[in-house]
CSV table of C-alpha atoms in Angstrom, one decimal:
chain,number,residue,atom,x,y,z
A,1,MET,CA,0.0,0.0,0.0
A,2,GLY,CA,2.0,3.0,-1.3
A,3,ILE,CA,1.6,6.3,0.6
A,4,LYS,CA,0.5,9.4,-1.5
A,5,LYS,CA,0.7,13.1,-0.8
A,6,THR,CA,-1.8,13.9,1.9
A,7,THR,CA,-3.3,17.0,3.5
A,8,SER,CA,-4.0,17.2,7.2
A,9,LEU,CA,-7.6,17.9,8.6
A,10,LYS,CA,-6.3,21.2,10.1
A,11,ILE,CA,-5.4,22.5,6.8
A,12,LEU,CA,-8.6,21.2,5.2
A,13,PHE,CA,-10.8,22.9,7.8
A,14,ARG,CA,-8.6,26.1,7.5
A,15,ARG,CA,-9.3,26.0,3.5
A,16,PHE,CA,-13.0,25.6,4.2
A,17,ALA,CA,-13.0,28.5,6.7
A,18,ILE,CA,-11.2,30.7,4.4
A,19,SER,CA,-13.4,29.6,1.3
A,20,LEU,CA,-16.6,30.3,3.5
A,21,ILE,CA,-15.5,33.7,4.6
A,22,VAL,CA,-14.4,34.7,1.0
A,23,LEU,CA,-17.7,33.6,-0.5
A,24,LEU,CA,-19.8,35.2,2.4
A,25,ILE,CA,-18.1,38.5,1.6
A,26,ALA,CA,-18.9,38.0,-2.1
A,27,ALA,CA,-22.4,37.2,-1.1
A,28,LEU,CA,-22.7,40.6,0.4
A,29,ALA,CA,-20.8,42.4,-2.1
A,30,VAL,CA,-22.7,41.2,-5.1
A,31,PRO,CA,-26.2,42.5,-3.9
A,32,PHE,CA,-24.7,45.8,-2.9
A,33,GLY,CA,-22.9,46.0,-6.2
A,34,LEU,CA,-26.1,45.3,-8.1
A,35,GLU,CA,-27.9,48.1,-6.0
A,36,THR,CA,-25.1,50.5,-6.8
A,37,LEU,CA,-25.2,49.7,-10.6
A,38,ALA,CA,-29.1,50.2,-10.5
A,39,VAL,CA,-28.5,53.7,-9.0
A,40,ASN,CA,-25.9,54.6,-11.6
A,41,VAL,CA,-28.0,53.6,-14.5
A,42,GLY,CA,-30.9,55.3,-13.1
A,43,LEU,CA,-33.2,52.5,-12.2
A,44,ALA,CA,-33.1,53.5,-8.5
A,45,THR,CA,-32.4,56.5,-6.4
A,46,ARG,CA,-29.7,57.0,-3.7
A,47,ALA,CA,-30.7,56.3,-0.1
A,48,ASN,CA,-30.8,60.1,0.7
A,49,TYR,CA,-32.2,61.4,-2.5
A,50,SER,CA,-35.6,62.4,-0.9
A,51,GLU,CA,-33.7,64.1,1.8
A,52,LEU,CA,-31.8,66.1,-0.6
A,53,GLN,CA,-34.8,67.1,-2.6
A,54,ALA,CA,-36.6,68.0,0.7
A,55,LYS,CA,-33.9,70.3,1.8
A,56,GLU,CA,-33.7,72.0,-1.7
A,57,ILE,CA,-37.4,72.9,-1.7
A,58,ILE,CA,-37.5,74.1,1.9
A,59,PRO,CA,-36.5,77.8,0.9
A,60,THR,CA,-39.4,77.7,-1.7
A,61,LEU,CA,-41.9,76.4,0.7
A,62,ALA,CA,-41.1,79.2,3.2
A,63,VAL,CA,-41.8,82.0,0.9
A,64,ALA,CA,-44.3,80.8,-1.7
A,65,PRO,CA,-47.6,82.6,-1.7
A,66,ASP,CA,-49.6,79.4,-2.4
A,67,ILE,CA,-47.9,76.4,-1.1
A,68,THR,CA,-50.4,74.2,-2.8
A,69,LYS,CA,-49.2,75.3,-6.1
A,70,VAL,CA,-45.4,74.4,-5.3
A,71,VAL,CA,-44.3,71.0,-6.9
A,72,ILE,CA,-43.6,68.6,-4.0
A,73,PRO,CA,-40.7,66.1,-5.0
A,74,GLN,CA,-41.8,62.4,-5.3
A,75,ARG,CA,-41.7,60.4,-2.0
A,76,CYS,CA,-42.4,63.8,-0.1
A,77,ASP,CA,-45.7,64.6,1.6
A,78,TYR,CA,-46.7,67.9,3.3
A,79,LEU,CA,-49.2,69.0,6.0
A,80,ILE,CA,-50.1,72.8,6.4
A,81,LEU,CA,-51.3,73.9,9.7
A,82,ASP,CA,-52.2,77.3,11.1
A,83,LYS,CA,-50.6,78.7,14.1
A,84,ASP,CA,-53.0,76.9,16.4
A,85,PHE,CA,-52.1,73.5,14.7
A,86,ASN,CA,-55.4,73.3,12.8
A,87,GLU,CA,-55.1,71.4,9.4
A,88,LEU,CA,-55.4,73.7,6.4
A,89,PHE,CA,-54.1,71.4,3.4
A,90,SER,CA,-52.4,68.0,3.1
A,91,ASN,CA,-51.6,65.1,1.1
A,92,MET,CA,-50.9,62.8,3.9
A,93,ASN,CA,-52.9,59.9,5.3
A,94,ASP,CA,-54.4,60.1,8.9
A,95,ARG,CA,-51.7,58.2,10.5
A,96,ASP,CA,-48.9,60.3,9.1
A,97,LYS,CA,-50.8,63.5,9.9
A,98,ASP,CA,-50.9,62.7,13.6
A,99,ALA,CA,-47.3,62.0,13.6
A,100,ALA,CA,-46.6,65.3,11.7
A,101,VAL,CA,-48.6,67.3,14.1
A,102,LEU,CA,-46.8,65.8,17.1
A,103,TYR,CA,-43.6,66.8,15.3
A,104,ALA,CA,-44.8,70.4,14.9
A,105,LYS,CA,-45.5,70.6,18.5
A,106,GLY,CA,-42.1,69.1,19.5
A,107,GLU,CA,-43.8,66.0,21.0
A,108,TYR,CA,-42.8,63.5,18.2
A,109,ILE,CA,-40.6,60.5,19.3
A,110,GLU,CA,-38.3,59.1,16.7
A,111,HIS,CA,-38.8,55.3,16.4
A,112,GLY,CA,-35.8,54.5,14.2
A,113,THR,CA,-37.9,54.3,11.0
A,114,ASN,CA,-36.9,55.5,7.7
A,115,ARG,CA,-39.6,58.1,7.9
A,116,LYS,CA,-38.4,61.7,8.6
A,117,PHE,CA,-39.9,65.1,9.1
A,118,THR,CA,-38.8,68.7,8.7
A,119,LEU,CA,-40.7,71.8,9.7
A,120,VAL,CA,-41.0,74.9,7.5
A,121,VAL,CA,-42.2,78.1,9.3
A,122,ARG,CA,-44.2,80.5,7.2
A,123,GLU,CA,-45.7,83.8,8.0
A,124,LYS,CA,-49.1,82.4,9.0
A,125,GLU,CA,-48.7,78.8,8.6
A,126,LEU,CA,-46.7,75.8,9.5
A,127,CYS,CA,-45.6,73.3,6.9
A,128,ILE,CA,-44.5,69.9,7.9
A,129,LEU,CA,-42.7,67.9,5.1
A,130,GLN,CA,-42.4,64.2,5.3
A,131,TYR,CA,-39.8,62.2,3.5
A,132,PHE,CA,-38.1,58.8,3.5
A,133,ILE,CA,-34.6,57.8,3.7
A,134,GLY,CA,-33.8,54.9,1.4
A,135,SER,CA,-33.4,53.9,-2.2
A,136,GLN,CA,-36.5,53.7,-4.4
A,137,PHE,CA,-37.1,52.5,-8.0
A,138,THR,CA,-37.4,55.3,-10.5
A,139,VAL,CA,-39.3,52.8,-12.9
A,140,SER,CA,-43.0,53.0,-12.2
A,141,TRP,CA,-43.8,49.3,-12.6
A,142,LEU,CA,-41.0,47.8,-10.5
A,143,PRO,CA,-42.4,48.7,-7.1
A,144,LYS,CA,-45.5,46.6,-8.0
A,145,TRP,CA,-43.4,43.5,-8.2
A,146,PHE,CA,-40.3,44.0,-6.0
A,147,PRO,CA,-39.9,45.5,-2.6
A,148,SER,CA,-37.6,48.6,-2.4
A,149,PRO,CA,-33.9,48.3,-3.6
A,150,ASP,CA,-32.6,48.2,0.0
A,151,VAL,CA,-35.1,45.4,1.0
A,152,LEU,CA,-34.3,43.6,-2.1
A,153,THR,CA,-30.5,43.9,-1.5
A,154,PHE,CA,-30.9,42.4,2.1
A,155,ILE,CA,-33.1,39.6,0.6
A,156,LEU,CA,-30.5,38.8,-2.0
A,157,MET,CA,-27.8,38.9,0.8
A,158,ALA,CA,-29.8,36.5,2.9
A,159,ILE,CA,-30.4,34.1,-0.1
A,160,ASN,CA,-26.7,34.2,-1.0
A,161,PHE,CA,-25.6,33.5,2.5
A,162,LEU,CA,-27.9,30.3,2.7
A,163,VAL,CA,-26.8,29.3,-0.7
A,164,VAL,CA,-23.0,29.7,0.0
A,165,ILE,CA,-23.3,27.9,3.5
A,166,ILE,CA,-25.4,25.0,2.0
A,167,VAL,CA,-23.3,24.6,-1.1
A,168,LEU,CA,-20.0,24.8,0.5
A,169,THR,CA,-20.8,22.5,3.5
A,170,ALA,CA,-22.4,20.0,1.1
A,171,MET,CA,-19.2,20.0,-1.0
A,172,PHE,CA,-17.1,19.7,2.1
A,173,ALA,CA,-19.1,16.9,3.5
A,174,LYS,CA,-19.0,15.1,0.0
A,175,ASN,CA,-15.2,15.4,0.1
A,176,LEU,CA,-14.9,14.0,3.6
A,177,LYS,CA,-17.2,11.1,2.6
A,178,LYS,CA,-15.0,10.4,-0.6
A,179,GLN,CA,-11.9,10.3,1.4
A,180,LEU,CA,-13.7,8.0,4.1
A,181,SER,CA,-15.2,5.7,1.4
A,182,PRO,CA,-11.9,3.4,1.4
A,183,LEU,CA,-12.3,2.7,5.1
A,184,PHE,CA,-16.0,2.0,4.6
A,185,GLU,CA,-15.2,-0.4,1.7
A,186,ALA,CA,-12.4,-2.1,3.6
A,187,THR,CA,-14.7,-2.7,6.7
A,188,ALA,CA,-17.4,-4.1,4.3
A,189,GLU,CA,-14.9,-6.5,2.8
A,190,VAL,CA,-13.7,-7.8,6.2
A,191,ALA,CA,-17.4,-8.1,7.2
A,192,GLN,CA,-17.8,-10.4,4.3
A,193,GLN,CA,-14.9,-12.5,5.5
A,194,ASN,CA,-12.8,-11.4,2.5
A,195,LEU,CA,-9.1,-10.5,3.2
A,196,GLU,CA,-7.9,-10.8,-0.4
A,197,PHE,CA,-8.2,-7.1,-1.3
A,198,GLU,CA,-6.1,-3.8,-1.5
A,199,VAL,CA,-6.9,-1.1,1.0
A,200,GLN,CA,-7.2,2.2,-1.1
A,201,HIS,CA,-5.8,5.6,-0.2
A,202,SER,CA,-7.1,8.7,1.2
A,203,LYS,CA,-5.7,12.2,0.6
A,204,ILE,CA,-6.4,13.3,4.3
A,205,ALA,CA,-3.4,12.4,6.4
A,206,GLU,CA,-5.4,11.3,9.5
A,207,PHE,CA,-7.6,9.0,7.3
A,208,GLU,CA,-4.6,7.8,5.7
A,209,ASP,CA,-3.0,6.8,9.0
A,210,VAL,CA,-6.2,5.0,9.9
A,211,LEU,CA,-6.1,3.1,6.6
A,212,LEU,CA,-2.6,2.2,7.0
A,213,SER,CA,-3.3,0.7,10.5
A,214,PHE,CA,-6.3,-1.1,9.1
A,215,ASP,CA,-4.2,-2.5,6.3
A,216,ASN,CA,-1.8,-3.8,8.9
A,217,MET,CA,-4.5,-5.3,10.8
A,218,LYS,CA,-5.8,-6.9,7.9
A,219,ASP,CA,-2.5,-8.5,6.9
A,220,SER,CA,-2.0,-9.6,10.5
A,221,LEU,CA,-5.5,-11.0,10.7
A,222,LYS,CA,-5.0,-12.7,7.4
A,223,LYS,CA,-1.8,-14.4,8.6
A,224,ALA,CA,-3.4,-15.4,11.9
A,225,LEU,CA,-6.4,-16.8,10.0
A,226,GLU,CA,-4.4,-18.7,7.5
A,227,GLN,CA,-2.2,-20.3,10.4
A,228,GLN,CA,-5.5,-21.2,12.1
A,229,TRP,CA,-7.0,-22.6,8.9
A,230,LYS,CA,-3.9,-24.7,8.2
A,231,ALA,CA,-4.0,-25.9,11.8
A,232,GLU,CA,-7.6,-26.9,11.5
A,233,GLN,CA,-7.1,-28.6,8.1
A,234,ILE,CA,-4.2,-30.6,9.6
A,235,GLN,CA,-6.4,-31.6,12.5
A,236,ARG,CA,-9.3,-32.5,10.2
A,237,GLU,CA,-7.0,-34.6,8.1
A,238,GLN,CA,-5.6,-36.2,11.3
A,239,ILE,CA,-9.1,-37.1,12.5
A,240,ALA,CA,-10.1,-38.5,9.2
A,241,ALA,CA,-6.8,-40.6,9.0
A,242,LEU,CA,-7.3,-41.8,12.6
A,243,ALA,CA,-10.9,-42.6,11.9
A,244,HIS,CA,-9.8,-44.7,8.8
A,245,ASP,CA,-7.2,-46.4,10.7
A,246,LEU,CA,-9.5,-47.4,13.7
A,247,LYS,CA,-11.7,-49.2,11.0
A,248,THR,CA,-9.0,-52.0,10.7
A,249,PRO,CA,-8.7,-53.0,14.2
A,250,LEU,CA,-12.4,-52.6,14.8
A,251,THR,CA,-13.2,-55.0,12.0
A,252,ILE,CA,-10.8,-57.4,13.6
A,253,ILE,CA,-12.5,-57.0,17.0
A,254,GLN,CA,-15.9,-57.6,15.3
A,255,GLY,CA,-14.6,-60.6,13.3
A,256,ASN,CA,-13.2,-62.2,16.3
A,257,ALA,CA,-16.2,-61.4,18.5
A,258,ASP,CA,-18.3,-63.2,15.8
A,259,LEU,CA,-15.9,-66.2,15.9
A,260,ILE,CA,-16.2,-66.3,19.7
A,261,GLY,CA,-20.0,-66.2,19.4
A,262,GLU,CA,-19.8,-69.4,17.3
A,263,THR,CA,-18.1,-71.3,19.9
A,264,LYS,CA,-19.6,-72.9,22.9
A,265,LEU,CA,-20.0,-70.5,25.6
A,266,ASP,CA,-21.8,-70.3,28.9
A,267,ILE,CA,-24.4,-67.7,29.8
A,268,GLU,CA,-22.0,-65.2,31.2
A,269,GLN,CA,-19.4,-65.6,28.4
A,270,ARG,CA,-22.4,-65.2,25.9
A,271,GLN,CA,-23.4,-61.9,27.5
A,272,TYR,CA,-19.8,-60.6,27.4
A,273,ALA,CA,-19.5,-61.5,23.6
A,274,ASP,CA,-22.7,-59.7,22.9
A,275,TYR,CA,-21.5,-56.6,24.8
A,276,ILE,CA,-18.4,-56.6,22.5
A,277,ILE,CA,-20.5,-57.0,19.3
A,278,GLU,CA,-22.8,-54.3,20.4
A,279,SER,CA,-20.1,-51.8,21.5
A,280,SER,CA,-18.2,-52.4,18.2
A,281,GLU,CA,-21.1,-51.7,16.2
A,282,LYS,CA,-21.6,-48.5,18.0
A,283,MET,CA,-17.9,-47.6,17.5
A,284,GLN,CA,-18.6,-48.3,13.7
A,285,VAL,CA,-21.3,-45.6,13.7
A,286,TYR,CA,-18.9,-43.3,15.5
A,287,ILE,CA,-16.2,-43.8,13.1
A,288,LYS,CA,-18.5,-43.3,10.2
A,289,THR,CA,-19.8,-39.9,11.8
A,290,LEU,CA,-16.1,-38.8,12.3
A,291,ILE,CA,-15.5,-39.5,8.6
A,292,ASP,CA,-18.5,-37.8,7.4
A,293,LEU,CA,-17.7,-34.8,9.6
A,294,SER,CA,-14.1,-34.5,8.3
A,295,ARG,CA,-15.3,-34.9,4.7
A,296,ALA,CA,-18.1,-32.2,5.1
A,297,MET,CA,-15.7,-29.8,6.7
A,298,THR,CA,-12.8,-30.2,4.2
A,299,GLY,CA,-15.2,-30.7,1.3
A,300,TYR,CA,-16.3,-34.1,-0.4
A,301,GLN,CA,-14.5,-35.3,-3.4
A,302,PHE,CA,-16.7,-33.9,-6.1
A,303,PHE,CA,-17.2,-35.7,-9.4
A,304,SER,CA,-19.7,-33.7,-11.3
A,305,GLU,CA,-21.2,-35.1,-14.6
A,306,THR,CA,-24.0,-34.3,-16.9
A,307,ILE,CA,-27.0,-36.7,-16.3
A,308,ASP,CA,-30.4,-37.3,-17.7
A,309,PHE,CA,-32.1,-35.6,-14.9
A,310,PRO,CA,-35.7,-37.1,-15.4
A,311,THR,CA,-34.2,-40.7,-15.4
A,312,TYR,CA,-32.0,-40.0,-12.3
A,313,LEU,CA,-35.0,-38.5,-10.5
A,314,GLU,CA,-37.1,-41.6,-11.2
A,315,GLN,CA,-34.5,-43.8,-9.5
A,316,LEU,CA,-34.1,-41.3,-6.5
A,317,ILE,CA,-38.1,-41.4,-6.2
A,318,VAL,CA,-37.9,-45.2,-5.9
A,319,GLN,CA,-35.6,-45.0,-3.0
A,320,MET,CA,-37.8,-42.3,-1.3
A,321,LYS,CA,-40.8,-44.3,-1.7
A,322,ASN,CA,-39.3,-47.4,-0.1
A,323,LEU,CA,-38.0,-45.4,2.7
A,324,CYS,CA,-41.3,-43.8,3.5
A,325,HIS,CA,-43.2,-47.2,3.1
A,326,ILE,CA,-40.8,-48.7,5.8
A,327,LYS,CA,-41.6,-45.7,8.2
A,328,GLU,CA,-45.4,-46.0,7.3
A,329,ILE,CA,-45.4,-42.5,6.0
A,330,ASN,CA,-47.3,-41.3,2.7
A,331,LEU,CA,-45.4,-39.7,0.1
A,332,LYS,CA,-46.7,-37.2,-2.4
A,333,ILE,CA,-44.4,-36.0,-5.3
A,334,GLU,CA,-45.0,-33.1,-7.8
A,335,ILE,CA,-42.7,-32.4,-10.7
A,336,THR,CA,-43.1,-29.4,-12.9
A,337,ASP,CA,-40.7,-28.0,-15.7
A,338,ILE,CA,-37.4,-29.9,-15.0
A,339,PRO,CA,-34.4,-29.7,-17.1
A,340,GLN,CA,-33.6,-32.8,-19.2
A,341,GLU,CA,-29.9,-32.4,-18.3
A,342,PHE,CA,-28.3,-31.6,-15.0
A,343,ILE,CA,-24.7,-31.3,-13.9
A,344,ILE,CA,-24.2,-32.9,-10.3
A,345,ASP,CA,-22.2,-35.3,-8.4
A,346,LYS,CA,-24.9,-38.1,-8.4
A,347,SER,CA,-24.0,-39.9,-5.2
A,348,LEU,CA,-23.5,-36.6,-3.3
A,349,PHE,CA,-26.7,-35.1,-4.4
A,350,GLU,CA,-28.5,-38.3,-3.6
A,351,ARG,CA,-27.2,-38.4,-0.2
A,352,ALA,CA,-28.2,-34.6,0.4
A,353,VAL,CA,-31.8,-35.3,-0.6
A,354,MET,CA,-31.9,-38.5,1.3
A,355,ASN,CA,-30.5,-36.8,4.5
A,356,ILE,CA,-33.3,-34.1,4.2
A,357,LEU,CA,-36.0,-36.8,3.7
A,358,ASN,CA,-34.7,-38.7,6.7
A,359,ASN,CA,-35.1,-35.5,8.8
A,360,ALA,CA,-38.6,-35.1,7.5
A,361,LEU,CA,-39.5,-38.8,8.2
A,362,TYR,CA,-38.3,-38.4,11.9
A,363,TYR,CA,-40.6,-35.3,12.6
A,364,SER,CA,-43.5,-36.6,10.7
A,365,PRO,CA,-46.4,-38.0,12.8
A,366,GLN,CA,-47.4,-41.5,12.3
A,367,GLY,CA,-49.5,-42.0,9.1
A,368,GLY,CA,-48.5,-38.4,8.1
A,369,THR,CA,-47.6,-37.2,4.5
A,370,ILE,CA,-44.3,-36.0,3.3
A,371,TYR,CA,-44.5,-33.5,0.2
A,372,VAL,CA,-41.8,-33.4,-2.4
A,373,ASN,CA,-42.0,-30.6,-5.2
A,374,VAL,CA,-39.3,-30.7,-8.0
A,375,SER,CA,-39.3,-27.7,-10.4
A,376,LYS,CA,-37.2,-25.3,-12.2
A,377,LYS,CA,-37.2,-21.7,-11.1
A,378,ASN,CA,-35.0,-18.8,-12.1
A,379,SER,CA,-32.3,-21.1,-13.8
A,380,HIS,CA,-32.1,-23.2,-10.7
A,381,VAL,CA,-33.4,-26.8,-9.9
A,382,GLN,CA,-35.5,-26.6,-6.9
A,383,ILE,CA,-36.4,-29.4,-4.5
A,384,ALA,CA,-38.7,-28.7,-1.7
A,385,ILE,CA,-39.5,-31.3,1.0
A,386,SER,CA,-41.9,-30.5,3.8
A,387,ASP,CA,-43.6,-32.8,6.3
A,388,GLU,CA,-46.7,-32.3,8.7
A,389,GLY,CA,-44.7,-32.1,11.8
A,390,LYS,CA,-44.4,-29.4,14.5
A,391,GLY,CA,-42.1,-27.4,12.2
A,392,PHE,CA,-38.8,-25.8,13.0
A,393,SER,CA,-38.5,-23.6,16.2
A,394,PRO,CA,-37.0,-20.1,15.8
A,395,GLU,CA,-33.8,-21.5,17.3
A,396,ALA,CA,-33.6,-24.5,14.8
A,397,LEU,CA,-34.3,-22.0,11.9
A,398,CYS,CA,-31.1,-20.3,12.8
A,399,HIS,CA,-28.9,-23.3,13.7
A,400,ALA,CA,-30.4,-26.4,12.2
A,401,LYS,CA,-27.7,-26.4,9.4
A,402,GLU,CA,-24.8,-26.3,12.0
A,403,GLN,CA,-22.9,-29.6,12.8
A,404,PHE,CA,-24.2,-31.4,15.9
A,405,TYR,CA,-27.2,-29.3,16.3
A,406,MET,CA,-30.3,-31.2,17.7
A,407,ALA,CA,-33.6,-29.6,18.4
A,408,ASP,CA,-34.7,-32.9,20.0
A,409,ARG,CA,-32.0,-33.8,22.3
A,410,SER,CA,-33.5,-37.3,23.0
A,411,ARG,CA,-32.4,-38.2,19.3
A,412,ASN,CA,-28.8,-38.7,20.7
A,413,SER,CA,-29.8,-41.9,22.4
A,414,GLU,CA,-30.8,-43.2,18.9
A,415,MET,CA,-27.3,-42.7,17.4
A,416,HIS,CA,-28.3,-39.4,15.9
A,417,PHE,CA,-25.7,-36.6,16.1
A,418,GLY,CA,-27.3,-33.7,14.4
A,419,MET,CA,-25.3,-34.2,11.2
A,420,GLY,CA,-28.0,-34.6,8.5
A,421,LEU,CA,-28.8,-31.2,7.6
A,422,TYR,CA,-25.2,-29.9,8.1
A,423,ILE,CA,-24.0,-32.6,5.6
A,424,ALA,CA,-26.9,-31.8,3.2
A,425,ASN,CA,-26.0,-28.1,3.4
A,426,SER,CA,-22.3,-28.7,2.7
A,427,ILE,CA,-23.1,-30.8,-0.3
A,428,VAL,CA,-25.5,-28.4,-1.7
A,429,GLU,CA,-22.9,-25.4,-1.1
A,430,GLN,CA,-20.3,-27.5,-2.9
A,431,HIS,CA,-22.8,-27.6,-6.0
A,432,GLY,CA,-23.0,-23.7,-5.9
A,433,GLY,CA,-26.4,-23.9,-4.5
A,434,GLN,CA,-28.4,-22.9,-1.4
A,435,LEU,CA,-30.3,-25.0,1.2
A,436,THR,CA,-33.1,-22.8,3.1
A,437,LEU,CA,-35.0,-23.6,6.0
A,438,GLU,CA,-38.7,-22.6,6.8
A,439,ASN,CA,-42.0,-23.5,8.1
A,440,SER,CA,-44.5,-24.5,5.5
A,441,ALA,CA,-47.8,-22.6,5.2
A,442,GLU,CA,-49.5,-25.6,3.6
A,443,THR,CA,-48.7,-28.3,5.9
A,444,GLY,CA,-47.8,-26.4,9.1
A,445,GLY,CA,-44.5,-28.5,9.4
A,446,GLY,CA,-41.0,-27.9,8.4
A,447,LYS,CA,-39.8,-27.2,4.8
A,448,VAL,CA,-36.3,-27.6,3.4
A,449,THR,CA,-35.6,-26.3,0.0
A,450,ILE,CA,-32.5,-27.2,-2.2
A,451,GLN,CA,-31.7,-24.7,-5.0
A,452,ILE,CA,-28.8,-25.6,-7.4
A,453,PRO,CA,-28.0,-23.7,-10.6
A,454,CYS,CA,-28.5,-25.7,-13.7
C-alpha cells in the first residue's frame, strides 16, 4: 500500500473556513454592487435622494404665496397647519398627519424608522414636510413586483448567505465522505470475510493513517487466520486418518467377536460377547460420523457429470418411496418443468436429498404425509421437501444447518448426532447452491428447499 501526498484535517478545515469567509463576503458584495449599478444607470435612487430634494425645496416652501401650487418632490408629503395647529391642506394619510402634528408641537418621538420630518415656518402657517430615507425604484412598474432596492438587497444577501453555506458545506461533506469511502469499503470486505483485497488511499493524512493501520491489521489477521485454517485442516485430516485407521482394528475385533460367538459359551461368556459386538457396532457408527464430519468440513471429493435428470429423478423417487413405506409415511411428489440435463455429483446429491428426507421422516407424525416438489425456477433446480410435523423452532431455523445441532436432544440416544442437515448443506454449497429452512404454510410442518443452478 503506497503512501501518496496527503493533507491534514487542520489544513482542510482552514481552507474551508477561508473559502466560507471569502464567499460570504462575495455574497454581501454582489447584491450591494447590483444596487449601486441600479443607482448609476438610473433604475433606482440613492438612499438620501428624498432628503436632498426636501432640503432643496424648503426655501421655496417658506416664501411661496400659495404652497399648494409648489411642486412637491416624489416620495415627499406635506401638511399645512395654522398657528393653532389646525389642518389647512395635506396630502398625507391620517396616521402620518398625527405624527406630523406631534412633530410640529415638538412632541414626536423618533422610532428609528426611515420616515423623517422637517418643519418649514411660514408667516401665518406651519408646513411639515415628510420624506423617507432609502433607495427607491425610478421605474413605475418595478415597485409593483419588487420591494424597495434596500429590502431587495438584504433579501438577496440572505439568499446568497444560505446558498453559500449549504453548497460549501455539502461540497465539504462530500469530499470527507469520498476520503472516508476506502475505510467503509475495507470494513465491508472484512465483514464479508474477504481478506484478499487492497486497501485504497485517502488524501487526508489522518484518514490515511487509519487506513494504514487497518491494512496492517488486515494483513496480521489474514496471517493469523491462515495459520489457524492450516492448523484446523491438519487437525481434520488427522481425525479423518485416525478414523480410517480405527476401522481396521475394529473390523478385527468384530470378526473375532463373531468367531467367539460361534463357539460353545456359557451364559456369562455369551453376555460378554454380545457386549463386545454391540459396542463395536456403536464404534462403527462413531467412526462413520467422524469420517462424514471431516469430509463435510474439508469438502467432499466432487465428481460432477451431466446426467439425464428425469431418469435420475425416477431412481431417486423409488428410494424415497421405499424409505417412506418402511416408516409407514405417505409420500406425495409433484414434478414441474424440470431440465432434461443436470450437472451434479450423483452420489453426493442423492445423499443430500435422502438426509433431508430422513429428517422429515423423523418429525412426521405416524401416518402423516411428506410432500416433495421438484421444479425449475430462475435457472435453478429446486427440490422442496416438507412434512406435517411441528415445524422448525425459531432456534432451529437459525442453527439447524450447524454441525451437531439437535432440536430434539433425545435423538442422541438413537445414535443421531445432528449431522444430517449439516452434511446436506455442505453438499449443496459444494454444488454452488443454497439450502433454506422454513415452516410450510400449507402443511404447518418444516420445509427444506434445495436450489442448485442448472
